[in-house]
Coordinates of C-alpha atoms in Angstrom, one line a residue:
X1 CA 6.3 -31.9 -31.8
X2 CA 7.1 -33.0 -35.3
X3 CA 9.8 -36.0 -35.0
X4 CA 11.8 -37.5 -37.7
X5 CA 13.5 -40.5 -37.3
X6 CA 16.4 -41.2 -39.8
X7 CA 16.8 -44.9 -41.1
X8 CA 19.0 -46.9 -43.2
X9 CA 16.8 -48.6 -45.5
X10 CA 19.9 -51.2 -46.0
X11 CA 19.4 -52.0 -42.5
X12 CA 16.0 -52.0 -41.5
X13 CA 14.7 -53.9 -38.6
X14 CA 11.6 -54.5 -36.3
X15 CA 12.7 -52.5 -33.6
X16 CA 12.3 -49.9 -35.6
X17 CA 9.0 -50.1 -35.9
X18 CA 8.8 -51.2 -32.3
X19 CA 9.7 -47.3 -31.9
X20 CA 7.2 -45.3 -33.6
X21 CA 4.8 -47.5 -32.7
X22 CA 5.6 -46.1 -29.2
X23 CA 6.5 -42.8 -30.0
X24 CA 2.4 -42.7 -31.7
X25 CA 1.0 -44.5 -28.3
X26 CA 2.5 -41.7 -26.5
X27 CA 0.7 -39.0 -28.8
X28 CA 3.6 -38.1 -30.5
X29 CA 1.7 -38.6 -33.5
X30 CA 3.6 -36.3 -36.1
X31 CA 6.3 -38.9 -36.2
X32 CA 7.9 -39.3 -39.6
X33 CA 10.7 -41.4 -41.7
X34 CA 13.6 -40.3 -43.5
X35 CA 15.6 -43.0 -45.3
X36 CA 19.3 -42.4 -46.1
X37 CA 22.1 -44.7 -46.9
X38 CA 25.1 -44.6 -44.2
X39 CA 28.8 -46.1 -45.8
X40 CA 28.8 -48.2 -42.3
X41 CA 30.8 -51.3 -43.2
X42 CA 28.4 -54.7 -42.9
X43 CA 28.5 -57.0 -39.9
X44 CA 30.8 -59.2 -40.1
X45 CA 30.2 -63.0 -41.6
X46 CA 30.5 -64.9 -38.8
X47 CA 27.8 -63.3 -37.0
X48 CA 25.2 -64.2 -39.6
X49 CA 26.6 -68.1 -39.2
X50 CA 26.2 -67.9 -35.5
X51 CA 22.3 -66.2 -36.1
X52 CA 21.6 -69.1 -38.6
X53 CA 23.0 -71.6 -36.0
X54 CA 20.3 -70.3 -33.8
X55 CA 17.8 -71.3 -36.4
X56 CA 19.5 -74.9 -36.6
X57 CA 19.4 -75.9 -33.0
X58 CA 15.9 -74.2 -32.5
X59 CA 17.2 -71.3 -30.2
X60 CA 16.0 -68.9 -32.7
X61 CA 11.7 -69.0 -32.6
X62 CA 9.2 -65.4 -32.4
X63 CA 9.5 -62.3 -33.7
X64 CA 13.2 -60.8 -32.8
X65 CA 14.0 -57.1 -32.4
X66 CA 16.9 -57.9 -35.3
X67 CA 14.1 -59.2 -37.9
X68 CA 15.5 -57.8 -41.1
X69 CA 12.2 -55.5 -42.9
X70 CA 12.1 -53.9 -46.1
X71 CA 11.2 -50.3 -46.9
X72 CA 7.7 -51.4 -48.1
X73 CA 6.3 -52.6 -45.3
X74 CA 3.4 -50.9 -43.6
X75 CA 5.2 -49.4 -40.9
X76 CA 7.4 -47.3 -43.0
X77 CA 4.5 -45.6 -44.8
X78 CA 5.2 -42.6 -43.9
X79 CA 8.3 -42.1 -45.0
X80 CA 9.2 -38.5 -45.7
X81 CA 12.0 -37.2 -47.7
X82 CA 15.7 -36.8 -46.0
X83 CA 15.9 -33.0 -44.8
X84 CA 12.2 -32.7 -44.1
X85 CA 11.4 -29.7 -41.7
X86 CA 11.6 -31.4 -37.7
X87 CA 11.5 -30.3 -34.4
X88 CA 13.7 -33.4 -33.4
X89 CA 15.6 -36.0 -35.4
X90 CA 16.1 -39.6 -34.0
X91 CA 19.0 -40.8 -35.6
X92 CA 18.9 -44.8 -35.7
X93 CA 21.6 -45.1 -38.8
X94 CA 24.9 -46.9 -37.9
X95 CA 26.8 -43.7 -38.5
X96 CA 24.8 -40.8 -37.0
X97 CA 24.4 -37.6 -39.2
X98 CA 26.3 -34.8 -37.4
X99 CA 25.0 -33.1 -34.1
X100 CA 25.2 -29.7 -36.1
X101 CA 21.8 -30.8 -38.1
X102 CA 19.8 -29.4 -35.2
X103 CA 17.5 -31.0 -32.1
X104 CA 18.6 -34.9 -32.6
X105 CA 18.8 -38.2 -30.6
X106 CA 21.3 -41.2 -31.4
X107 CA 21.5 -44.0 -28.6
X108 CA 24.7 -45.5 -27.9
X109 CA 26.1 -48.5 -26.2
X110 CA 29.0 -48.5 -24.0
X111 CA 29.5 -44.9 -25.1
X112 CA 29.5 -45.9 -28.3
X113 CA 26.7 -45.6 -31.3
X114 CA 25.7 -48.5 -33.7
X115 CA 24.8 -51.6 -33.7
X116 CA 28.5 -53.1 -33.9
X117 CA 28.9 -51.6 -30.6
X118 CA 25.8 -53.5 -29.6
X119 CA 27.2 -57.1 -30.7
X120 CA 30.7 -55.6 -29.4
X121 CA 28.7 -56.2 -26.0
X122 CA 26.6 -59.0 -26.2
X123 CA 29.4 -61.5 -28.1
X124 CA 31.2 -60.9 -25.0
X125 CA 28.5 -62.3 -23.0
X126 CA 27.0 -59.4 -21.3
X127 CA 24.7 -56.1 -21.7
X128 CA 26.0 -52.6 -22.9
X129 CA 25.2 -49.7 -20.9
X130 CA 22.5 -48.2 -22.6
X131 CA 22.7 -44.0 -23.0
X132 CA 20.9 -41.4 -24.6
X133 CA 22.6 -38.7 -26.7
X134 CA 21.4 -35.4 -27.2
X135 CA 23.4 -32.9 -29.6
X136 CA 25.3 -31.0 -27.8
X137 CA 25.3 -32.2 -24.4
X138 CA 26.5 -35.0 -22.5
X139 CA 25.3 -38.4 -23.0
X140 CA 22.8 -39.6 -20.1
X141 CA 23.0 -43.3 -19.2
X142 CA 19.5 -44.8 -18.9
X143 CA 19.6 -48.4 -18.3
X144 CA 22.5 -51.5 -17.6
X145 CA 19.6 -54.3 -18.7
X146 CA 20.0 -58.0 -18.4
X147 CA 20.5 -60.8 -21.1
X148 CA 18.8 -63.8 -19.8
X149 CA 20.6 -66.6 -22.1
X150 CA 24.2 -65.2 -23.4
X151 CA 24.2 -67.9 -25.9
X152 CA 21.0 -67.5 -27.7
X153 CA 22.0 -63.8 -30.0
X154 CA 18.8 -62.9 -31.3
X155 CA 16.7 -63.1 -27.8
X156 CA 19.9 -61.3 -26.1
X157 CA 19.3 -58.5 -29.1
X158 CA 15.8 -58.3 -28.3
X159 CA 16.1 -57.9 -24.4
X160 CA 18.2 -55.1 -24.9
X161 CA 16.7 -52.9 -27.9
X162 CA 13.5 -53.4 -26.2
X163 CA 15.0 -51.3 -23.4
X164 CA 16.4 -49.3 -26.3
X165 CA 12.9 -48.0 -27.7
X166 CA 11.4 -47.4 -24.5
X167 CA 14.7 -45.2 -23.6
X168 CA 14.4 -43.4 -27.2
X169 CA 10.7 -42.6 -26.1
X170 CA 10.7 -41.8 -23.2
X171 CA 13.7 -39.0 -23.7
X172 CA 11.4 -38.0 -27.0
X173 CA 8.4 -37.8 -24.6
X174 CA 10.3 -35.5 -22.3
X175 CA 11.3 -33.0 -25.2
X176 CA 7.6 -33.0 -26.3
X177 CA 6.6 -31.9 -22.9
X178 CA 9.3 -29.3 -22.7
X179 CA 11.4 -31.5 -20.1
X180 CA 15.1 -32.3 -20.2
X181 CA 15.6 -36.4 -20.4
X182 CA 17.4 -37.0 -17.2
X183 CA 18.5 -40.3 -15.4
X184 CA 15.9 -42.7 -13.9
X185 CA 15.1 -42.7 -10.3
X186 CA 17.5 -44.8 -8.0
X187 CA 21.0 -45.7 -8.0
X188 CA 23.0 -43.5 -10.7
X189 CA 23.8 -45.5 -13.4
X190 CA 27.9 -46.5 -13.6
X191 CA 30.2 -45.3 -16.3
X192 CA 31.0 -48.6 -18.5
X193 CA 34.2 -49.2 -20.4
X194 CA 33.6 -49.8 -24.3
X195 CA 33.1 -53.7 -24.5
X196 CA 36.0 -55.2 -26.4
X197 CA 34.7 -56.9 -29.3
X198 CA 34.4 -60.7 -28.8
X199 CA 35.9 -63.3 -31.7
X200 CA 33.0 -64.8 -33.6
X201 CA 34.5 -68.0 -33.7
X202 CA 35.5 -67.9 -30.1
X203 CA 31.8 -67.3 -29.2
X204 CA 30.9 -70.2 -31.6
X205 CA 33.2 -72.7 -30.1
X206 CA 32.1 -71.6 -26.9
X207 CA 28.2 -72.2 -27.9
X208 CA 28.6 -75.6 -28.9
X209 CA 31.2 -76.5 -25.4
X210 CA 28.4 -74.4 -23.5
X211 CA 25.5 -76.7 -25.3
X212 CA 27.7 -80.1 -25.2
X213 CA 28.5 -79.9 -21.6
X214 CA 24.8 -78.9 -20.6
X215 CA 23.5 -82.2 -22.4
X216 CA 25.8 -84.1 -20.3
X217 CA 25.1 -82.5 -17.1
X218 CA 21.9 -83.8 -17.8
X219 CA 22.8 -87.4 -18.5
X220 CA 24.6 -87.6 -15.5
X221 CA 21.8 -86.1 -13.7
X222 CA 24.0 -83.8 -11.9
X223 CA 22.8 -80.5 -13.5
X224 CA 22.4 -77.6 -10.4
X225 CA 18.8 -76.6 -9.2
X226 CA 17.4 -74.2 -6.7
X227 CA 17.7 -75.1 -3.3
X228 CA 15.8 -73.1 0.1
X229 CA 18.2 -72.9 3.4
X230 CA 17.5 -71.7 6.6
X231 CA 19.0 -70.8 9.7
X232 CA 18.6 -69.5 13.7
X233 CA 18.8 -66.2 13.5
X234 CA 17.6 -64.7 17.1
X235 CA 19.8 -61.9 16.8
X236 CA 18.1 -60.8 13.7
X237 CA 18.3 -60.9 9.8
X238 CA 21.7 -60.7 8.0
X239 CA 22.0 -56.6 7.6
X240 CA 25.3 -54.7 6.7
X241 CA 28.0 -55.0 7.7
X242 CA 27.5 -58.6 8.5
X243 CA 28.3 -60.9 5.7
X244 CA 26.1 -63.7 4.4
X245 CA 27.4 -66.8 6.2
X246 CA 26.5 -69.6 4.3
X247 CA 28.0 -72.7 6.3
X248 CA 25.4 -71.3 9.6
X249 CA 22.1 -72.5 7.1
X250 CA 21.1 -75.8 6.7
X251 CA 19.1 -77.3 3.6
X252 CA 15.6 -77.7 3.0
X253 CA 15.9 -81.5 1.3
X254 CA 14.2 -82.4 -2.0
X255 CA 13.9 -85.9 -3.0
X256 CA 15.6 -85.4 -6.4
X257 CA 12.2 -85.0 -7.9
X258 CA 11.4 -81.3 -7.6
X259 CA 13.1 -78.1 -6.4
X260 CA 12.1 -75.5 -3.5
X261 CA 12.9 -71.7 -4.3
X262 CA 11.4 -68.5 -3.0
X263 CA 11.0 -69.0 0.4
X264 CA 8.9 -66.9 3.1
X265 CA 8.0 -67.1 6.2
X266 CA 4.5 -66.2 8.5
X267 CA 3.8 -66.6 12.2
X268 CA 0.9 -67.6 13.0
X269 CA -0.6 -69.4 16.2
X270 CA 2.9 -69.4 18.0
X271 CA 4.1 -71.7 14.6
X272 CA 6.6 -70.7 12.3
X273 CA 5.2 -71.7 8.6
X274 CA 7.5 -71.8 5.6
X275 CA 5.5 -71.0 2.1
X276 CA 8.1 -72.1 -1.4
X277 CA 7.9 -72.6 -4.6
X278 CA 7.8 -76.2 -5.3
X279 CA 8.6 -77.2 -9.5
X280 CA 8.1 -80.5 -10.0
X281 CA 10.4 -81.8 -13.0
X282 CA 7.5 -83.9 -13.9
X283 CA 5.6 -80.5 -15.0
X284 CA 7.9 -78.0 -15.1
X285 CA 5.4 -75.5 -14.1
X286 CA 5.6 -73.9 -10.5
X287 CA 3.3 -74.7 -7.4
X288 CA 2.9 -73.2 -3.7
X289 CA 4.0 -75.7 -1.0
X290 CA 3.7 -75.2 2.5
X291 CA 5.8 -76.4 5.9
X292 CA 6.0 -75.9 9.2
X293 CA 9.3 -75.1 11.8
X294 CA 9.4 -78.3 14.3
X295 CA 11.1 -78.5 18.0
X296 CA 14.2 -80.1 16.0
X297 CA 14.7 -76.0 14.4
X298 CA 14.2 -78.0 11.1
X299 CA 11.0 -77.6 9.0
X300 CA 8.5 -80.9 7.7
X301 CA 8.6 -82.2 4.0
X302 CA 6.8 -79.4 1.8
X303 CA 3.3 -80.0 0.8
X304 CA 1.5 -78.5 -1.8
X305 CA -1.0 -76.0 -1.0
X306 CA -2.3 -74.1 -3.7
X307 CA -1.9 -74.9 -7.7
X308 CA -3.4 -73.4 -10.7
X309 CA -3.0 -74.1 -14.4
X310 CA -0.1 -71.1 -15.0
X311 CA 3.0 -70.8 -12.6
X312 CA 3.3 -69.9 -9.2
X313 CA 6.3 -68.8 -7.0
X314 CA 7.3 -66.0 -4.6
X315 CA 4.8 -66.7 -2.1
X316 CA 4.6 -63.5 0.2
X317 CA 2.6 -63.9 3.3
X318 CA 0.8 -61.2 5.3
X319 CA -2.0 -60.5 7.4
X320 CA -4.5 -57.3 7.2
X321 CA -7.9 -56.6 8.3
X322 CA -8.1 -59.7 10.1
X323 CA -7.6 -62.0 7.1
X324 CA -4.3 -64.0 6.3
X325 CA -3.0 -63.3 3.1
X326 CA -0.6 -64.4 0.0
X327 CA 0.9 -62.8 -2.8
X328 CA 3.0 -65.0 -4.9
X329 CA 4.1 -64.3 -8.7
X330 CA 1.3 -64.8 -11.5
X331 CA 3.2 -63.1 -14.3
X332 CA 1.9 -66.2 -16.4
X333 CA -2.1 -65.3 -16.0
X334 CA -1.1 -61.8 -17.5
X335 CA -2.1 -59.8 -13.8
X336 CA -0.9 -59.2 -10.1
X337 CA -3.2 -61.8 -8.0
X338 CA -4.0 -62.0 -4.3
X339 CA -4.8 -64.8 -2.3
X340 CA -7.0 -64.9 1.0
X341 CA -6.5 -68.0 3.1
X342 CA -10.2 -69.5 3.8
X343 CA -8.5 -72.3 6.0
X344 CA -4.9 -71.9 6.6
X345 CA -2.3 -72.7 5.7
X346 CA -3.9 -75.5 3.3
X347 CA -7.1 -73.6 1.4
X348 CA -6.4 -70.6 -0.6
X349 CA -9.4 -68.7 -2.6
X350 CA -9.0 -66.0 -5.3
X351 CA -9.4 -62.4 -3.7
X352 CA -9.0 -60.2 -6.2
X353 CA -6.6 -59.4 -9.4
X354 CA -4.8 -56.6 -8.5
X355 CA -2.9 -55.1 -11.3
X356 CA -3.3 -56.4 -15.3
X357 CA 0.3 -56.9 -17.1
X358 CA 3.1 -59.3 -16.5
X359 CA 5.1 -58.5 -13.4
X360 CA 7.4 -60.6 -11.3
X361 CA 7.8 -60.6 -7.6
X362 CA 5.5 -58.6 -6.6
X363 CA 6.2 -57.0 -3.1
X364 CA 3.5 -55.3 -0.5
X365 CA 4.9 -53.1 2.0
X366 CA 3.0 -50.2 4.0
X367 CA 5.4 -46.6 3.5
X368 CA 3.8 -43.0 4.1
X369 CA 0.5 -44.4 4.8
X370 CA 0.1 -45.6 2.2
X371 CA 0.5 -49.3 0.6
X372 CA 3.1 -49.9 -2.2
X373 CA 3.9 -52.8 -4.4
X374 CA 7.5 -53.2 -6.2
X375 CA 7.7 -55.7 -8.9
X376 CA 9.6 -56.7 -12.1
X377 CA 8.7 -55.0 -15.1
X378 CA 9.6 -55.9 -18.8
X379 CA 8.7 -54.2 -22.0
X380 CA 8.1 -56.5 -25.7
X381 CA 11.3 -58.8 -25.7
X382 CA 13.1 -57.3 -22.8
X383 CA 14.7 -59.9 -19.6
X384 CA 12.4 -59.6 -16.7
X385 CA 15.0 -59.5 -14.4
X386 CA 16.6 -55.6 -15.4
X387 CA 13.4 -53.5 -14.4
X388 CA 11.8 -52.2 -11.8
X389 CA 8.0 -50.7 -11.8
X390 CA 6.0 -49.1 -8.5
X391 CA 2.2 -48.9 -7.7
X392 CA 0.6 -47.7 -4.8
X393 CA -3.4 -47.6 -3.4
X394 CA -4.7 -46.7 -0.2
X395 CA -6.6 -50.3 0.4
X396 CA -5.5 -53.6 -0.3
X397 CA -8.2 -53.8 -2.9
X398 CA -7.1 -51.1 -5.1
X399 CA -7.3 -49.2 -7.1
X400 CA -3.7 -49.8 -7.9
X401 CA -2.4 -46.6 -9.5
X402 CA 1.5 -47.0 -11.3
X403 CA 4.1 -44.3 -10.6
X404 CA 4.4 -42.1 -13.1
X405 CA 8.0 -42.8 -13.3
X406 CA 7.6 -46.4 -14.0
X407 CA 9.8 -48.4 -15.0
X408 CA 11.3 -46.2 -12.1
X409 CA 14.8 -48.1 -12.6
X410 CA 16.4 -50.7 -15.0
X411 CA 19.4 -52.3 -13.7
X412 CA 20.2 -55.6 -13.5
X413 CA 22.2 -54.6 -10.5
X414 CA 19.3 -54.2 -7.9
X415 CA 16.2 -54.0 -10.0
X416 CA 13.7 -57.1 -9.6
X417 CA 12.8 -57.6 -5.8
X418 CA 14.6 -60.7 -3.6
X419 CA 12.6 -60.6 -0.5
X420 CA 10.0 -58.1 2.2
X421 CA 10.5 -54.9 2.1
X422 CA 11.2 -54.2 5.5
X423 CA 13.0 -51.4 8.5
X424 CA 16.1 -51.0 9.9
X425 CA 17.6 -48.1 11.7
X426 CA 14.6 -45.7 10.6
X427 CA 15.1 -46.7 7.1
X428 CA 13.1 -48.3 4.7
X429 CA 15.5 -51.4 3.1
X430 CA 14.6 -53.7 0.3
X431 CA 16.8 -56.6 -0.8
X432 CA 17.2 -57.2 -4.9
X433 CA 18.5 -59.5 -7.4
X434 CA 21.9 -59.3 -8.8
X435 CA 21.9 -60.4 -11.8
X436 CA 24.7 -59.5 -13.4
X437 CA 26.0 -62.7 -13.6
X438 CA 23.4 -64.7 -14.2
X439 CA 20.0 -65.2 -13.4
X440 CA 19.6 -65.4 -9.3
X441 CA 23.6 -65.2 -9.2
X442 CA 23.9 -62.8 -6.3
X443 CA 21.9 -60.6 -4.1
X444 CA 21.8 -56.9 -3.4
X445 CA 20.8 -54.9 -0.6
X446 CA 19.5 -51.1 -1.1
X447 CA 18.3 -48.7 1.2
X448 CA 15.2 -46.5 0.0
X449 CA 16.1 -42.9 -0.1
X450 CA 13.0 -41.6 -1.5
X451 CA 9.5 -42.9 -2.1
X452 CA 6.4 -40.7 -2.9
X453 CA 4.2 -39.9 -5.1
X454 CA 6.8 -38.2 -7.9
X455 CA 10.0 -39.9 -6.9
X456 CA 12.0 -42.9 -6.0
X457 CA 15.7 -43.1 -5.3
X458 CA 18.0 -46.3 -3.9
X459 CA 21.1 -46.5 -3.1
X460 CA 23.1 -50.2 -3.2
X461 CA 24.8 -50.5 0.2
X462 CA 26.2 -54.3 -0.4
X463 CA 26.3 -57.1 -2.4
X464 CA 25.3 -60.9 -0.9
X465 CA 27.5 -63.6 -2.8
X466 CA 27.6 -67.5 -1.3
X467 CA 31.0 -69.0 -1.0
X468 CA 31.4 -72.4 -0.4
X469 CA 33.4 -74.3 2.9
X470 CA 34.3 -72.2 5.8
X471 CA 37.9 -71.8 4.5
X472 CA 36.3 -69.8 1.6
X473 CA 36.1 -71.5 -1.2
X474 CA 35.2 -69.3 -3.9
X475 CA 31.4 -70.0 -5.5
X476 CA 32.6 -70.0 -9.0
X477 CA 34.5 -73.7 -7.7
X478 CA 32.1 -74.6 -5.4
X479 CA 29.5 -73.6 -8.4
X480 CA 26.8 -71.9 -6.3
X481 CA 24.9 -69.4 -7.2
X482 CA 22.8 -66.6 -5.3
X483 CA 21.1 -66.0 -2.4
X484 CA 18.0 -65.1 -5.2
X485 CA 15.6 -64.2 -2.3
X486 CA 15.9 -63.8 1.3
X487 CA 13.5 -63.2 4.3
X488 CA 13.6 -63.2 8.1
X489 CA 10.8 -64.1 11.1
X490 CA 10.3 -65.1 14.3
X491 CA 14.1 -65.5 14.7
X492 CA 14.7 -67.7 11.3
X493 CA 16.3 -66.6 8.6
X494 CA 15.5 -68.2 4.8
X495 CA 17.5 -67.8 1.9
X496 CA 17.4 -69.6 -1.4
X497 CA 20.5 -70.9 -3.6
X498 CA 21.8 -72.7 -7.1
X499 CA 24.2 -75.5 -5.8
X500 CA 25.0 -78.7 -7.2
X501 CA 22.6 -82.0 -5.7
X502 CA 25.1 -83.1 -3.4
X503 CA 26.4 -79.9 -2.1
X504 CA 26.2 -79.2 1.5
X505 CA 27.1 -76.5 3.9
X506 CA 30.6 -76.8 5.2
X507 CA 30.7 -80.3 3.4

């Protein structure tokens, strides 16, 4: 398939080359560029102030999606003249050329194309809906990503036209291979009102409050962390309809010096262990820590277990051919890696690295005999918290093949996995983050409707939010956040949350 892909040369940027960079990995090698001048209005001032700003107070650092380029560079050497015969034309100009010029792709934002509709979104603090539009026929929605940091423009860009490019060719891929583009896998994407476009001296002000107030959290040393609490829960784990009951969980205490996150539980010897994260603040890099359920229905002071010179977190336990084994998150040493306990629970050993790339979370669960790991994908600059990627193997040891589908969702709704994979009424469930506002700001719960080798499909059945005293104090006042993960054994329930240092259940 020849492919054309139209340009202003006013308004060049690296995501553009991000594209046919892609487009040529996938083998769509007769990929061309047509420059043309569009009588789109510029951006408006203010914006370039706050971008600048960025620069000042060192938000701004790396290659960003929104880096301006100039016709000469390298990438753009094979630029073709305007009109130049195509099967397909992808249409990246601020003002489309009409649909009646044949085969062509524009992607739009809220509904909307150009990149005004774009900052429309993110200066009101939040991700457009990402869809794909195809000349005569209705625009498919593709992805609701995450922005990880509001506040910081040019890394909120970049997580979104990351997810951009790899929507633009994968849709391109489709038409190559004489397929229609249709939604992703999973939960259907929502319609999403246009984003009303934000003042860009309201954002500034609120920048500098956001940044002023953050400074003096610190120096009070009341800023929020991560907190584990856990529960009896002999009747079972929280499932719909029940609601998340935060004033039945008590806390796992820190001394002030660390936090605990991520918590799981294993039985093992008639002995409830509890395996967190553990950050010390000295560091800032994440460790495994390890305690143990005592008579009292409380658990012993964390101790740290297994370390390496990257981070650590999301400990899953299990055992499988008679060995005990963890799985926590390794995104940092580039690859999936599993752990077999030599002596447990104190004496981990390297088993094996499962799967090269950076994922997050990575979940093992056994469906259709087969095993399966979910995880958190990105691609280039995008948030890590918005996608979703499948692999599956018939032994622990691999080979790990990806679904052909992957990422096989992007929504920052119920993408990135929260928990086990586990049954429930003769379905398979599997809890999620909700990060829609904020990072570890709510949890989802989806049911698996289909998993096999060609397909997935979810479907959200409720939404875990914490509120604060038993009268229902709302989170926002109470200023807690999540649960971010949460797990069930032996008749304890765990959960993890973003509370203030001297918050307390029903305090």
């Amino acid at each position: 398939m020849r492919i054309d892909v139209l340009l202003d040369p006013k308004r060049l940027a690296r995501w553009h080359l991000w594209l046919l960079e892609d487009l040529r990995a996938r083998g769509l090698t007769q990929t061309t560029v047509s420059f043309a001048d569009t009588p789109a209005p510029t951006l408006p001032p203010a914006l370039g102030l706050l971008l600048d700003l960025e620069h000042l107070t060192g938000r701004a650092s790396g290659e960003s999606a929104i880096d301006p380029l100039s016709p000469d560079d390298p990438g753009f050497a094979a630029a073709s003249q305007f009109g130049a015969a195509a099967d397909l034309r992808i249409d990246l100009r601020d003002i489309p050329f009409s649909p009646a010029a044949g085969p062509l792709l524009v992607p739009l934002y809220n509904g909307e194309p150009g990149m005004a509709a774009l900052w429309s979104a993110v200066l009101d603090g939040r991700a457009p809906l990402i869809s794909v539009a195809q000349a005569g026929k209705a625009a498919i929605p593709v992805a609701l990503p995450a922005i990880e940091d509001p506040l910081a423009l040019r890394r909120a860009a970049t997580q979104v036209l990351a997810r951009v490019v790899e929507a633009i060719a994968n849709a391109a891929s489709d038409l190559a291979a004489g397929r229609n583009p249709a939604p992703p896998g999973g939960q259907p994407v929502p319609d999403v009102a246009p984003a009303t476009r934000g003042s860009a001296a309201g954002f500034a002000r609120s920048l500098i409050e956001g940044k002023a107030r953050s400074a003096l959290s610190k120096r009070l040393r009341n800023a929020p962390r991560w907190a584990v609490a856990h529960r009896p829960a002999a009747d079972g784990r929280t499932h719909p309809p029940s609601p998340l009951d935060i004033n039945r969980f008590s806390l796992l205490l820190d001394d002030g010096q660390r936090y605990f996150a991520d918590p799981f539980l294993f039985e093992n010897g008639g002995q409830l262990h509890l395996f967190v994260e553990e950050l010390p603040y000295s560091t800032g890099r994440g460790l495994i820590s390890h305690a143990v359920l005592g008579p009292d229905g409380h658990f012993s002071r964390p101790r740290q277990v297994l370390e390496r010179p990257y981070h650590l977190s999301y400990p899953q336990m299990f055992a499988r051919d008679g060995q005990i084994w963890m799985l926590p998150e390794t995104a940092a040493s580039g690859a999936i890696e599993l752990y077999r306990a030599e002596r447990f629970p104190d004496h981990w050993e390297l088993a094996a690295r499962l799967i090269d790339g950076r994922f997050h979370d990575a979940t093992l669960f056994e469906h259709g005999g087969r095993l399966w790991i979910t995880a958190g994908s990105e691609c280039r600059g995008s948030a890590t918290w918005d996608g979703l990627s499948l692999f599956h193997a018939e032994r622990l040891d691999g080979p790990w093949t990806p679904h052909p589908l992957n990422p096989v969702l992007v929504d920052a709704r119920a993408a990135r996995p929260a928990g086990e994979v586990y049954r429930a009424g003769g379905e398979l469930w599997r809890p999620a983050q909700n990060c829609t506002g904020g990072y570890g700001s709510a949890l989802s719960l989806a049911c698996v409707t289909k998993l096999d080798l060609e397909g997935f499909a979810q479907k959200t059945i409720t939404t875990f939010r914490l509120s604060g005293r038993g009268s229902g104090t709302p989170a926002r006042e109470a200023r807690l956040l999540g649960p971010h993960t949460i797990n069930w054994a032996a008749g304890i329930e765990v959960i993890d949350l973003f509370t203030p240092p001297s918050w307390r259940p029903g305090a």
